[in-house]
Short mmCIF file of C-alpha atoms and ligand atoms in Angstrom, two decimals:
data_model
loop_
_atom_site.label_atom_id
_atom_site.label_comp_id
_atom_site.label_asym_id
_atom_site.label_seq_id
_atom_site.Cartn_x
_atom_site.Cartn_y
_atom_site.Cartn_z
CA MET A 1 0.00 0.00 0.00
CA ASP A 2 1.29 3.45 -0.87
CA PRO A 3 1.82 5.40 2.41
CA LYS A 4 0.29 8.43 0.62
CA ILE A 5 -3.12 6.75 1.02
CA LEU A 6 -2.77 7.61 4.73
CA ASN A 7 -2.55 11.36 4.00
CA THR A 8 -5.34 13.58 5.30
CA TYR A 9 -6.70 16.98 4.28
CA ALA A 10 -5.47 18.59 7.55
CA GLN A 11 -2.98 21.39 7.04
CA ASN A 12 0.35 20.62 8.70
CA THR A 13 1.32 23.35 11.19
CA TRP A 14 4.65 22.00 12.47
CA CYS A 15 7.67 24.31 12.08
CA PRO A 16 9.78 23.59 8.97
CA GLY A 17 12.56 21.19 10.00
CA CYS A 18 10.71 19.80 13.05
CA GLY A 19 11.67 16.24 13.95
CA ASN A 20 8.00 15.26 14.05
CA PHE A 21 8.04 14.94 10.24
CA ALA A 22 10.44 11.99 10.49
CA ILE A 23 8.14 10.23 12.96
CA LEU A 24 5.13 10.90 10.73
CA ASN A 25 6.80 9.57 7.59
CA SER A 26 8.24 6.53 9.36
CA ILE A 27 4.97 5.48 10.98
CA LYS A 28 3.03 5.93 7.74
CA TYR A 29 5.59 3.72 6.01
CA VAL A 30 5.41 1.08 8.77
CA ILE A 31 1.59 0.99 8.90
CA SER A 32 1.40 0.60 5.12
CA SER A 33 4.02 -2.15 5.10
CA LEU A 34 2.14 -3.99 7.86
CA VAL A 35 -1.04 -3.71 5.79
CA ASP A 36 0.88 -5.24 2.85
CA GLU A 37 1.83 -8.09 5.17
CA GLY A 38 -1.80 -8.89 5.99
CA HIS A 39 -2.76 -6.58 8.87
CA THR A 40 -5.96 -4.64 8.35
CA LEU A 41 -5.88 -0.88 8.42
CA GLU A 42 -9.07 -0.85 10.51
CA ASN A 43 -7.20 -2.71 13.24
CA PHE A 44 -4.82 0.18 13.91
CA VAL A 45 -5.82 2.76 16.49
CA LEU A 46 -3.69 5.81 17.21
CA VAL A 47 -3.91 7.69 20.48
CA SER A 48 -2.22 10.99 21.22
CA GLY A 49 -1.63 13.31 24.14
CA ILE A 50 -1.63 17.10 23.85
CA GLY A 51 1.24 19.04 22.33
CA CYS A 52 2.96 19.52 18.97
CA HIS A 53 3.46 15.72 18.80
CA ALA A 54 -0.26 15.12 19.22
CA LYS A 55 -1.16 16.69 15.90
CA ILE A 56 0.31 13.60 14.23
CA VAL A 57 -3.06 11.85 14.52
CA ASP A 58 -4.61 14.61 12.38
CA TYR A 59 -2.14 13.80 9.64
CA ILE A 60 -2.74 10.02 9.39
CA ASN A 61 -5.97 8.65 8.00
CA VAL A 62 -6.42 5.92 10.63
CA ASN A 63 -8.87 5.65 13.55
CA SER A 64 -7.56 7.80 16.37
CA PHE A 65 -8.31 9.30 19.74
CA TYR A 66 -7.02 12.65 20.98
CA SER A 67 -6.68 12.41 24.76
CA LEU A 68 -5.99 14.95 27.51
CA HIS A 69 -2.47 16.17 28.29
CA GLY A 70 -0.59 13.39 30.09
CA ARG A 71 -3.48 10.96 29.65
CA ALA A 72 -2.78 9.21 26.36
CA VAL A 73 -1.88 5.87 27.95
CA PRO A 74 -5.10 5.10 29.94
CA PRO A 75 -7.47 5.38 26.92
CA ALA A 76 -5.00 3.33 24.89
CA GLU A 77 -5.11 0.63 27.58
CA GLY A 78 -8.91 0.77 27.58
CA ILE A 79 -9.06 0.42 23.79
CA LYS A 80 -6.73 -2.59 23.91
CA ILE A 81 -8.66 -4.24 26.74
CA ALA A 82 -11.96 -3.75 24.87
CA ASN A 83 -10.60 -5.36 21.70
CA ASP A 84 -7.30 -7.14 21.95
CA LYS A 85 -7.10 -7.64 18.16
CA LEU A 86 -6.31 -3.95 17.76
CA LYS A 87 -2.81 -2.58 17.34
CA VAL A 88 -2.83 0.45 19.62
CA ILE A 89 -0.09 3.04 19.10
CA VAL A 90 0.33 6.01 21.44
CA PHE A 91 2.10 9.22 20.41
CA SER A 92 3.17 11.26 23.38
CA GLY A 93 5.52 14.13 24.22
CA ASP A 94 8.22 13.96 26.87
CA GLY A 95 6.25 16.53 28.86
CA ASP A 96 3.10 14.53 28.26
CA SER A 97 4.40 11.08 29.20
CA TYR A 98 7.52 11.60 31.34
CA GLY A 99 6.06 14.60 33.17
CA GLU A 100 2.33 14.88 33.65
CA GLY A 101 1.54 11.25 32.70
CA ILE A 102 4.48 9.37 34.20
CA GLU A 103 2.32 7.34 36.60
CA HIS A 104 0.23 5.97 33.72
CA LEU A 105 3.34 5.03 31.79
CA ILE A 106 4.80 3.22 34.79
CA PHE A 107 1.64 1.22 35.43
CA ALA A 108 1.16 0.33 31.76
CA ALA A 109 4.72 -1.02 31.75
CA LYS A 110 4.13 -2.79 35.06
CA ARG A 111 1.11 -4.62 33.70
CA ASN A 112 2.92 -5.22 30.39
CA ILE A 113 -0.16 -4.28 28.41
CA ASP A 114 0.28 -4.90 24.69
CA ILE A 115 0.42 -1.30 23.41
CA THR A 116 3.22 0.72 21.78
CA VAL A 117 4.22 4.14 23.10
CA ILE A 118 6.22 6.41 20.81
CA VAL A 119 7.63 9.37 22.74
CA HIS A 120 8.49 12.50 20.75
CA ASN A 121 11.24 13.41 23.20
CA ASN A 122 12.33 16.91 22.19
CA ARG A 123 13.25 17.57 25.83
CA VAL A 124 11.04 20.68 26.02
CA TYR A 125 7.35 21.51 26.15
CA GLY A 126 7.10 22.45 22.45
CA LEU A 127 3.53 23.64 22.03
CA THR A 128 3.67 25.88 25.10
CA THR A 129 6.94 27.47 23.87
CA GLY A 130 9.92 25.75 25.42
CA GLN A 131 9.55 25.21 29.15
CA PHE A 132 11.82 22.52 30.68
CA THR A 133 10.63 18.91 30.95
CA PRO A 134 11.90 15.89 32.92
CA THR A 135 14.50 15.18 30.20
CA SER A 136 15.91 18.71 29.81
CA PRO A 137 19.52 18.82 30.97
CA LEU A 138 20.64 20.65 34.09
CA GLY A 139 20.98 24.36 33.32
CA TYR A 140 18.56 24.33 30.34
CA ARG A 141 17.38 27.89 29.73
CA GLY A 142 13.80 28.22 28.55
CA ARG A 143 10.70 30.32 29.14
CA SER A 144 10.15 28.97 32.65
CA THR A 145 13.84 28.79 33.57
CA PRO A 146 15.62 31.87 32.18
CA GLN A 147 18.46 31.33 34.69
CA GLY A 148 18.73 27.62 33.81
CA THR A 149 17.09 24.60 35.46
CA LYS A 150 18.33 23.52 38.86
CA GLU A 151 17.15 19.91 38.46
CA LEU A 152 18.87 16.90 37.00
CA PRO A 153 16.87 15.09 34.30
CA LEU A 154 15.19 11.73 34.72
CA ASN A 155 16.39 8.73 32.72
CA PRO A 156 12.97 7.55 31.46
CA LEU A 157 14.31 4.33 29.94
CA GLU A 158 15.77 3.31 33.29
CA VAL A 159 12.35 3.95 34.84
CA MET A 160 10.73 1.84 32.10
CA LEU A 161 13.13 -1.06 32.67
CA ALA A 162 12.53 -0.98 36.41
CA SER A 163 8.76 -0.82 35.83
CA GLY A 164 8.55 -3.99 33.72
CA ALA A 165 8.45 -2.81 30.10
CA THR A 166 9.34 -5.71 27.80
CA PHE A 167 10.54 -3.69 24.78
CA ILE A 168 12.67 -0.59 25.32
CA SER A 169 14.36 1.29 22.49
CA ARG A 170 15.63 4.66 21.30
CA GLY A 171 15.90 6.36 17.89
CA THR A 172 16.36 9.90 16.61
CA SER A 173 14.34 12.00 14.25
CA HIS A 174 17.19 12.13 11.76
CA GLY A 175 17.65 8.39 11.44
CA LEU A 176 14.63 7.37 9.40
CA GLU A 177 15.68 3.81 8.60
CA LEU A 178 16.32 3.01 12.27
CA LEU A 179 13.02 4.62 13.25
CA LYS A 180 11.09 2.46 10.78
CA LYS A 181 12.82 -0.66 12.10
CA LEU A 182 12.15 0.24 15.74
CA PHE A 183 8.51 1.20 15.13
CA LYS A 184 7.81 -2.06 13.32
CA GLU A 185 9.52 -4.19 15.93
CA ALA A 186 7.77 -2.34 18.76
CA ILE A 187 4.32 -2.70 17.16
CA LEU A 188 4.84 -6.42 16.54
CA HIS A 189 6.18 -7.00 20.05
CA LYS A 190 3.70 -8.76 22.32
CA GLY A 191 3.63 -6.71 25.49
CA PHE A 192 4.37 -3.13 26.48
CA SER A 193 6.78 -1.46 24.05
CA ILE A 194 8.30 2.00 24.11
CA VAL A 195 10.35 3.90 21.54
CA ASP A 196 12.01 7.02 22.93
CA VAL A 197 12.62 9.22 19.90
CA LEU A 198 15.10 12.06 20.32
CA GLN A 199 12.86 14.27 18.20
CA VAL A 200 14.52 17.60 17.53
CA CYS A 201 12.48 20.73 18.22
CA VAL A 202 14.26 23.17 15.90
CA THR A 203 12.53 26.15 17.45
CA TYR A 204 13.17 25.69 21.18
CA TYR A 205 15.97 23.13 21.48
CA ASN A 206 17.85 22.45 18.29
CA MET A 207 20.01 19.39 18.96
CA TYR A 208 20.57 18.18 15.38
CA GLU A 209 24.33 18.84 15.37
CA TYR A 210 24.83 17.53 18.88
CA TYR A 211 22.99 14.26 18.20
CA ASP A 212 24.87 13.89 14.92
CA LYS A 213 28.13 13.91 16.86
CA LYS A 214 27.06 11.88 19.87
CA THR A 215 24.72 9.10 18.73
CA TYR A 216 25.76 5.62 17.63
CA GLU A 217 23.82 2.45 16.88
CA LEU A 218 24.08 -0.47 19.29
CA SER A 219 25.72 -3.61 17.93
CA GLN A 220 26.48 -6.92 19.60
CA HIS A 221 24.34 -5.88 22.50
CA ASP A 222 22.47 -8.66 24.33
CA TYR A 223 19.03 -7.09 24.66
CA SER A 224 17.63 -10.17 26.38
CA ASP A 225 19.91 -9.60 29.37
CA TYR A 226 18.53 -7.20 32.01
CA ALA A 227 21.94 -6.22 33.41
CA SER A 228 23.40 -5.47 29.95
CA ALA A 229 20.28 -3.45 29.09
CA LEU A 230 20.58 -1.43 32.29
CA ASN A 231 24.23 -0.84 31.60
CA LYS A 232 23.55 0.50 28.10
CA ILE A 233 20.54 2.54 29.25
CA ARG A 234 22.79 4.21 31.85
CA GLU A 235 25.53 5.03 29.33
CA TRP A 236 23.83 8.37 28.65
CA ASP A 237 21.74 9.85 31.44
CA TYR A 238 20.15 12.69 29.39
CA ASN A 239 22.60 15.06 31.06
CA ARG A 240 26.23 13.91 30.75
CA ASP A 241 28.13 14.78 27.59
CA ALA A 242 28.47 11.06 26.77
CA SER A 243 27.89 8.90 23.70
CA ILE A 244 24.22 8.22 23.07
CA PRO A 245 23.33 4.63 22.14
CA LEU A 246 20.41 4.01 19.76
CA GLY A 247 18.54 0.78 19.05
CA VAL A 248 16.84 -1.88 21.14
CA PHE A 249 18.08 -1.90 24.74
CA TYR A 250 15.79 -4.57 26.15
CA LYS A 251 13.42 -7.13 24.72
CA LYS A 252 11.78 -9.94 26.57
CA ASP A 253 9.36 -12.35 24.94
CA ILE A 254 6.70 -13.75 27.17
CA PRO A 255 4.16 -16.47 26.39
CA ASP A 256 0.78 -15.35 24.98
CA GLY A 257 -1.11 -16.58 28.04
CA ALA A 258 0.92 -14.33 30.33
CA LEU A 259 -0.36 -11.10 28.75
CA PRO A 260 -3.16 -9.22 30.50
CA VAL A 261 -6.22 -9.43 28.21
CA LYS A 262 -9.94 -9.09 28.59
CA LYS A 263 -11.30 -12.13 30.39
CA GLY A 264 -14.77 -10.77 31.14
CA ALA A 265 -18.08 -10.98 29.30
CA ASP A 266 -18.24 -11.13 25.49
CA LYS A 267 -20.03 -8.48 23.41
CA SER A 268 -23.55 -9.99 23.58
CA GLN A 269 -23.25 -10.62 27.32
CA ARG A 270 -22.13 -7.01 27.82
CA GLN A 271 -25.14 -5.78 25.82
CA ASP A 272 -27.48 -7.89 28.02
CA ASN A 273 -25.82 -6.56 31.18
CA LEU A 274 -26.20 -3.01 29.91
CA ARG A 275 -29.89 -3.53 29.02
CA GLY A 276 -30.46 -4.91 32.55
CA LEU A 277 -28.83 -1.86 34.10
CA LEU A 278 -30.81 0.52 31.89
CA LYS A 279 -34.07 -1.22 32.84
CA GLU A 280 -33.20 -0.98 36.50
CA TYR A 281 -32.31 2.71 36.53
CA ILE A 282 -34.30 4.34 33.72
C1 TPP B 1 -3.86 19.11 32.06
C2 TPP B 1 -3.11 20.06 31.18
N1 TPP B 1 -1.97 20.61 31.64
C3 TPP B 1 -1.29 21.47 30.85
C4 TPP B 1 -1.76 21.79 29.60
C5 TPP B 1 -1.02 22.80 28.77
N2 TPP B 1 -0.21 22.17 27.74
C6 TPP B 1 -0.71 21.93 26.50
S1 TPP B 1 0.45 21.31 25.46
C7 TPP B 1 1.61 21.37 26.68
C8 TPP B 1 3.03 21.00 26.39
C9 TPP B 1 3.21 19.72 25.67
O1 TPP B 1 4.58 19.37 25.72
P1 TPP B 1 5.04 17.92 25.34
O2 TPP B 1 4.13 16.92 25.93
O3 TPP B 1 6.48 17.79 25.65
O4 TPP B 1 4.77 17.88 23.77
P2 TPP B 1 5.37 18.74 22.56
O5 TPP B 1 4.50 19.96 22.42
O6 TPP B 1 6.78 19.07 22.88
O7 TPP B 1 5.21 17.81 21.41
C10 TPP B 1 1.09 21.84 27.89
C11 TPP B 1 1.86 22.03 29.12
C12 TPP B 1 -2.94 21.16 29.15
N3 TPP B 1 -3.43 21.37 27.93
N4 TPP B 1 -3.59 20.32 29.96
S1 SF4 B 2 7.69 24.09 18.38
FE1 SF4 B 2 9.24 22.48 18.16
S2 SF4 B 2 8.15 20.52 18.39
FE2 SF4 B 2 6.62 22.15 17.98
S3 SF4 B 2 6.34 22.10 15.75
FE3 SF4 B 2 7.89 23.64 16.18
S4 SF4 B 2 9.85 22.54 16.00
FE4 SF4 B 2 8.24 21.01 16.20
#
């Protein structure tokens, strides 16, 4: 399927050069290639938070749900629980998921629910003009911190590993081929998957040159080993001027039966239950 079929009539309002374009093009490519491999387009559901990243669902012609800021993960979990045949993909900002919505992210990873979270991690609040987020480095100067932040950043991938996520990876918005590979692998992974994308916000935190110099792709890394994954995840702590590994840090396959899925009533039973309730109260 030609990815262009997924285009919409919505006018794109991202700044020219924004890293979100790479995520948009990569995901459109991956969805169309999965459709070519036998997945149905109707079985994809996209969920977004609030922010520049969130507009991505306006630009892809697939069923989607725009949530509240920080709350993209709970509706995604609900959608998956209601119909576990669906491929549910969340697009979230670093402010959205690592700040306001961190508790939801942690619990989704803890219960290893089979959804994919793609974080547009530009390390600022983009839409609200560049305030610092949990992944901004110490001393970052933005609208809310003109003198520089006084806090060290969080390492979200370390939090995800500790919480129970079974697929943890990182890409950048200027490495399209790696992004496509990571998105596809994450979507096909059974269990909770996260792709942290170092998505450059050209307007408030332009890191293109820095990431060009510092990033490298993991090779010969044993992603099935927890200790090796932790070691690689700690190599760059979102603050130190260290090399930044990209790729899959951790991947753990678990048997189908071990995944949390809907075990309650089927559709007709639910309808009967609902009719009963309506009769009782209306
Ligand atoms: C509950 C709530 N808190 C705050 C806001 C204001 N708000 C809207 S977008 C945004 C920033 C989003 O930043 P991020 O999630 O990093 O996404 P980006 O814009 O960088 O893609 C904020 C703080 C809101 N809409 N709702
Ligand atoms: S403000 Fe930053 S994240 Fe938002 S569209 Fe512009 S470049 Fe992209």
